[in-house]
Amino acid sequence: MPIDVQALESSFAREVIGLRLWEPLDDRTIDQLRELWAHHPVLVFRRQALSERELADFSALFGPLERVVRTEWASPVVPEVGFISNLKDGQAKPIGGLGDGELQWHSDQSYMMNPATGAVLYAVELPPEGGRTSWVDLSAAYAALPDRLKQAVEDRHAIFSYVKRLAGYQGVDRVISDEAKQRTPPVLHPLVHTHPVTGRKALYLDSTTTIGIEEMDAASGSALLDEIYDFSTQPEFVYRHDWQVGDVVMWDNGLTMHRREPFDPAGRRLMKRTTIFLARERHIVPDGCVAAMEAMS
Ligand code: SIN
């Protein structure tokens, strides 16, 4: 039987209804979900009740799981699961990362040479208000770009830096291990990719890591990036998700950026997430290379 899928608020996001993700899914359903995700970069499943193992097993249906550079955010039980949370343990040490502040438009892992572009976020505990997450559809944004901007980004590579991302974090999240520093030099990625299934072009962006455009002077690169970010984050390209406990949202970072609204630090928010190396046959997978220092002048 085909899976039951509905558009969410006339947006590009889709809700998949009736699946119990803690149970093994049959091959046909798995194929349908893979096909659906290739066409719709944000999928929502409500009313789930998952152990960390079940969350990891479901995520692994779509590709190998990544253990992200922030090992201190990893679950002690299933290390492929990370905690996004403002909660602290008995010694007042954060149990996960990203606190309670606003997260600007970004794409997970854009600072990696070979980003693992799939993400699954599961809501375990939520504050009474705030903390809403939004996604922007970067293939719709590309399609609507004026020709002048399409030409300006064609064949261009942006420089993505984790140092810039860290500067936007709160408190201890700004500090990374030497190993994490070594794994995250500034990298180049093309600004435009073509999707292997739909053939549609999409922008690849991250306002929290891009520091310029290769072979453009700093002022021109930054002006072009500002223009592209302003254009591509217009409300008509955005889906805003009001979280409920038990929601699972999976998204493709090769086709979207997301942002999170801040919430009251006194509120409790616990999200569990996985990161997936998605298959090149079904998803955009940016191929990066380390940025030469001259590219950053
Ligand atoms: C993230 O950017 O990965 C976290 C989003 C959220 O906390 O809603």
Coordinates of C-alpha atoms and ligand atoms in Angstrom, one line a residue:
M1 CA 0.0 0.0 0.0
P2 CA 1.4 3.5 -0.8
I3 CA 2.4 5.5 2.2
D4 CA 0.0 8.3 3.2
V5 CA 1.6 11.7 2.5
Q6 CA 0.2 15.3 2.9
A7 CA 1.6 18.7 2.1
L8 CA 2.2 20.8 5.2
E9 CA 0.7 24.3 5.1
S10 CA 1.0 24.3 1.2
S11 CA 4.7 24.3 1.7
F12 CA 7.4 22.1 0.2
A13 CA 7.5 20.0 3.4
R14 CA 5.5 16.7 3.6
E15 CA 4.0 14.9 6.5
V16 CA 4.1 11.1 6.3
I17 CA 1.1 9.7 8.2
G18 CA 0.5 6.4 9.9
L19 CA 4.0 4.9 10.2
R20 CA 5.4 3.6 13.5
L21 CA 9.1 4.2 13.1
W22 CA 10.0 2.0 16.1
E23 CA 8.8 -1.0 14.2
P24 CA 10.8 -2.6 11.3
L25 CA 9.5 -1.2 8.0
D26 CA 9.0 -3.5 5.0
D27 CA 11.2 -3.1 1.9
R28 CA 8.4 -1.5 -0.2
T29 CA 7.8 1.2 2.4
I30 CA 11.5 1.9 2.8
D31 CA 11.8 2.3 -1.0
Q32 CA 8.8 4.7 -1.0
L33 CA 10.4 6.8 1.8
R34 CA 13.7 7.0 -0.1
E35 CA 12.0 8.1 -3.2
L36 CA 9.8 10.6 -1.3
W37 CA 12.9 12.1 0.4
A38 CA 14.6 12.5 -3.0
H39 CA 11.7 14.7 -4.1
H40 CA 10.7 16.4 -0.9
P41 CA 13.7 17.5 1.3
V42 CA 11.7 17.9 4.5
L43 CA 9.6 15.0 5.8
V44 CA 7.7 15.1 9.1
F45 CA 6.5 12.1 11.2
R46 CA 4.3 12.9 14.2
R47 CA 3.6 10.9 17.4
Q48 CA 6.7 8.7 17.4
A49 CA 8.2 7.1 20.5
L50 CA 11.7 6.0 19.8
S51 CA 14.6 4.7 21.8
E52 CA 18.0 6.0 20.6
R53 CA 18.7 2.7 19.0
E54 CA 15.4 2.8 17.1
L55 CA 16.2 6.4 16.0
A56 CA 19.6 5.4 14.7
D57 CA 18.3 2.2 13.0
F58 CA 15.6 4.2 11.2
S59 CA 18.1 6.9 10.1
A60 CA 20.5 4.2 8.8
L61 CA 17.9 3.1 6.3
F62 CA 19.0 6.2 4.2
G63 CA 22.8 5.8 4.5
P64 CA 25.7 5.3 6.8
L65 CA 25.5 7.4 10.0
E66 CA 28.2 10.0 10.7
R67 CA 29.7 10.5 14.2
V68 CA 29.9 14.3 14.0
V69 CA 33.0 16.3 15.1
R70 CA 31.2 17.5 18.3
T71 CA 31.8 14.2 20.1
E72 CA 30.9 15.9 23.4
W73 CA 27.3 16.2 22.2
A74 CA 27.0 12.4 21.5
S75 CA 24.8 10.1 23.5
P76 CA 26.8 7.9 25.9
V77 CA 24.6 5.0 24.8
V78 CA 24.4 5.3 21.0
P79 CA 27.2 7.6 19.9
E80 CA 25.7 8.1 16.4
V81 CA 22.9 10.0 18.2
G82 CA 23.7 13.6 19.3
F83 CA 21.8 15.7 21.8
I84 CA 20.7 19.2 20.9
S85 CA 19.7 20.6 24.2
N86 CA 20.0 23.4 26.8
L87 CA 19.8 20.8 29.7
K88 CA 22.7 20.3 32.1
D89 CA 23.8 17.3 34.1
G90 CA 24.2 17.1 37.9
Q91 CA 27.6 18.9 37.6
A92 CA 26.1 21.8 35.6
K93 CA 27.7 20.5 32.4
P94 CA 25.6 20.7 29.2
I95 CA 24.4 17.3 28.1
G96 CA 24.4 18.4 24.4
G97 CA 24.9 21.4 22.2
L98 CA 23.3 24.5 20.7
G99 CA 21.8 25.8 24.0
D100 CA 18.7 28.1 23.8
G101 CA 19.8 30.9 21.4
E102 CA 18.8 31.7 17.9
L103 CA 20.5 29.6 15.1
Q104 CA 20.7 31.6 11.9
W105 CA 20.1 30.1 8.5
H106 CA 22.5 27.2 8.0
S107 CA 23.2 23.9 6.5
D108 CA 24.6 21.2 8.7
Q109 CA 28.1 20.1 7.9
S110 CA 28.7 22.7 5.1
Y111 CA 32.1 23.2 6.7
M112 CA 33.1 19.6 6.0
M113 CA 34.8 18.7 2.8
N114 CA 32.4 15.7 2.4
P115 CA 29.3 16.8 4.3
A116 CA 26.9 14.1 5.5
T117 CA 23.8 15.9 4.3
G118 CA 21.0 13.9 5.9
A119 CA 19.6 14.9 9.3
V120 CA 16.9 13.5 11.5
L121 CA 15.7 15.4 14.6
Y122 CA 13.4 13.9 17.2
A123 CA 11.7 16.0 19.8
V124 CA 11.8 14.5 23.3
E125 CA 11.1 17.6 25.5
L126 CA 10.0 21.1 24.5
P127 CA 9.7 24.5 26.1
P128 CA 6.2 26.0 26.3
E129 CA 7.0 28.5 23.5
G130 CA 9.8 29.4 21.2
G131 CA 12.4 27.1 19.6
R132 CA 10.5 26.7 16.4
T133 CA 12.6 25.5 13.4
S134 CA 12.2 26.6 9.8
W135 CA 13.5 25.3 6.5
V136 CA 14.0 27.0 3.2
D137 CA 13.7 25.3 -0.1
L138 CA 16.9 26.1 -2.1
S139 CA 15.8 24.6 -5.4
A140 CA 12.6 26.8 -5.4
A141 CA 14.8 29.8 -4.4
Y142 CA 17.2 29.0 -7.3
A143 CA 14.4 28.6 -9.8
A144 CA 13.0 32.1 -8.8
L145 CA 16.4 33.9 -8.9
P146 CA 16.6 36.7 -11.5
D147 CA 18.8 35.7 -14.4
R148 CA 21.4 38.2 -13.3
L149 CA 21.9 36.4 -10.0
K150 CA 21.8 32.9 -11.7
Q151 CA 24.6 34.0 -13.9
A152 CA 26.5 35.5 -11.0
V153 CA 26.5 32.2 -9.0
E154 CA 27.0 29.8 -11.9
D155 CA 30.3 27.9 -11.6
R156 CA 31.2 29.9 -8.5
H157 CA 32.5 28.2 -5.3
A158 CA 31.9 29.7 -1.8
I159 CA 34.3 29.4 1.1
F160 CA 32.8 27.7 4.1
S161 CA 34.5 28.2 7.5
Y162 CA 33.7 26.4 10.8
V163 CA 35.5 29.3 12.7
K164 CA 32.7 31.6 11.5
R165 CA 30.0 29.1 12.7
L166 CA 31.6 28.8 16.1
A167 CA 31.7 32.6 16.6
G168 CA 27.8 32.5 16.5
Y169 CA 27.5 29.9 19.2
Q170 CA 26.9 30.5 22.9
G171 CA 29.4 29.7 25.7
V172 CA 31.2 26.4 25.7
D173 CA 29.8 25.5 22.3
R174 CA 32.4 27.9 20.9
V175 CA 35.3 25.7 22.1
I176 CA 36.3 22.7 20.0
S177 CA 39.0 20.0 20.4
D178 CA 42.3 20.1 18.5
E179 CA 41.1 17.1 16.6
A180 CA 37.9 18.9 15.6
K181 CA 39.9 21.9 14.5
Q182 CA 42.1 19.7 12.3
R183 CA 39.0 18.1 10.7
T184 CA 37.5 21.5 9.8
P185 CA 39.8 23.7 7.7
P186 CA 37.9 26.2 5.4
V187 CA 36.5 24.4 2.4
L188 CA 35.2 25.3 -1.0
H189 CA 31.8 24.0 -2.4
P190 CA 30.0 24.9 -5.6
L191 CA 27.2 27.4 -5.0
V192 CA 24.9 25.6 -7.4
H193 CA 24.2 21.8 -7.8
T194 CA 22.0 19.7 -9.9
H195 CA 19.8 17.2 -8.2
P196 CA 20.4 13.6 -9.6
V197 CA 16.8 12.6 -9.5
T198 CA 14.7 15.7 -10.3
G199 CA 17.4 17.4 -12.6
R200 CA 16.5 20.7 -10.8
K201 CA 19.3 23.1 -9.8
A202 CA 19.6 24.2 -6.2
L203 CA 21.7 26.7 -4.3
Y204 CA 24.1 25.3 -1.7
L205 CA 24.3 27.9 1.1
D206 CA 25.0 28.5 4.8
S207 CA 24.9 32.0 6.2
T208 CA 26.8 30.9 9.3
T209 CA 29.9 29.6 7.5
T210 CA 30.3 31.3 4.2
I211 CA 33.1 33.9 4.4
G212 CA 33.5 34.7 0.7
I213 CA 33.5 33.5 -2.9
E214 CA 36.6 32.0 -4.5
E215 CA 38.3 34.3 -7.1
M216 CA 36.2 37.3 -6.0
D217 CA 37.5 40.2 -3.9
A218 CA 36.1 40.2 -0.3
A219 CA 33.7 43.1 -0.8
S220 CA 32.2 41.8 -4.1
G221 CA 31.9 38.2 -2.7
S222 CA 30.2 39.4 0.5
A223 CA 27.8 41.7 -1.4
L224 CA 26.8 38.8 -3.7
L225 CA 26.3 36.4 -0.8
D226 CA 24.2 39.0 1.1
E227 CA 22.0 39.4 -2.0
I228 CA 21.6 35.6 -2.4
Y229 CA 20.7 35.1 1.3
D230 CA 18.2 38.0 1.2
F231 CA 16.5 36.5 -1.9
S232 CA 16.5 32.9 -1.0
T233 CA 15.1 33.2 2.6
Q234 CA 11.9 35.0 1.5
P235 CA 8.8 33.6 3.2
E236 CA 7.5 31.9 0.1
F237 CA 10.4 29.4 0.2
V238 CA 10.1 28.7 3.9
Y239 CA 8.4 26.0 6.0
R240 CA 8.1 26.7 9.7
H241 CA 7.6 23.8 12.1
D242 CA 5.9 24.1 15.4
W243 CA 7.3 21.2 17.3
Q244 CA 5.3 18.6 19.3
V245 CA 6.8 16.0 21.5
G246 CA 7.3 12.8 19.5
D247 CA 7.9 14.7 16.2
V248 CA 10.6 13.3 13.9
V249 CA 11.7 15.7 11.1
M250 CA 14.2 14.6 8.5
W251 CA 15.8 17.0 6.0
D252 CA 18.3 17.1 3.2
N253 CA 20.9 19.8 3.8
G254 CA 21.9 19.6 0.1
L255 CA 18.6 21.3 -0.8
T256 CA 17.7 23.3 2.3
M257 CA 19.0 25.6 5.0
H258 CA 17.3 25.8 8.4
R259 CA 17.1 28.2 11.3
R260 CA 15.9 27.9 14.9
E261 CA 14.1 30.6 16.9
P262 CA 15.5 31.2 20.5
F263 CA 13.5 30.1 23.5
D264 CA 13.4 30.9 27.2
P265 CA 16.6 29.6 28.9
A266 CA 14.4 28.5 31.8
G267 CA 12.5 26.2 29.5
R268 CA 13.7 22.6 28.9
R269 CA 14.3 21.4 25.3
L270 CA 15.8 18.0 24.4
M271 CA 16.1 16.9 20.8
K272 CA 18.0 13.9 19.6
R273 CA 19.5 13.9 16.2
T274 CA 21.4 11.7 13.7
T275 CA 23.5 12.7 10.7
I276 CA 23.5 10.6 7.5
F277 CA 25.8 10.2 4.5
L278 CA 23.1 10.3 1.8
A279 CA 23.4 8.4 -1.4
R280 CA 24.6 10.3 -4.5
E281 CA 22.2 8.6 -6.7
R282 CA 19.2 10.2 -4.9
H283 CA 20.6 13.3 -3.3
I284 CA 22.9 16.3 -3.9
V285 CA 26.2 15.6 -2.2
P286 CA 28.5 18.6 -2.4
D287 CA 32.1 17.7 -3.3
G288 CA 34.4 20.0 -1.5
C289 CA 38.1 20.7 -1.3
V290 CA 40.2 22.5 1.1
A291 CA 40.3 26.3 0.4
A292 CA 43.7 27.6 -0.5
M293 CA 44.7 30.6 1.6
E294 CA 44.7 32.9 -1.5
A295 CA 41.0 32.1 -2.0
M296 CA 40.3 33.9 1.2
S297 CA 42.0 37.2 0.5
Ligands
SIN1 C1 20.1 22.2 14.2 O1 20.3 23.3 13.7 O2 20.6 21.2 13.9 C2 19.1 22.2 15.4 C3 17.8 22.7 15.1 C4 16.9 22.9 16.3 O3 17.4 22.9 17.4 O4 15.7 23.0 16.1

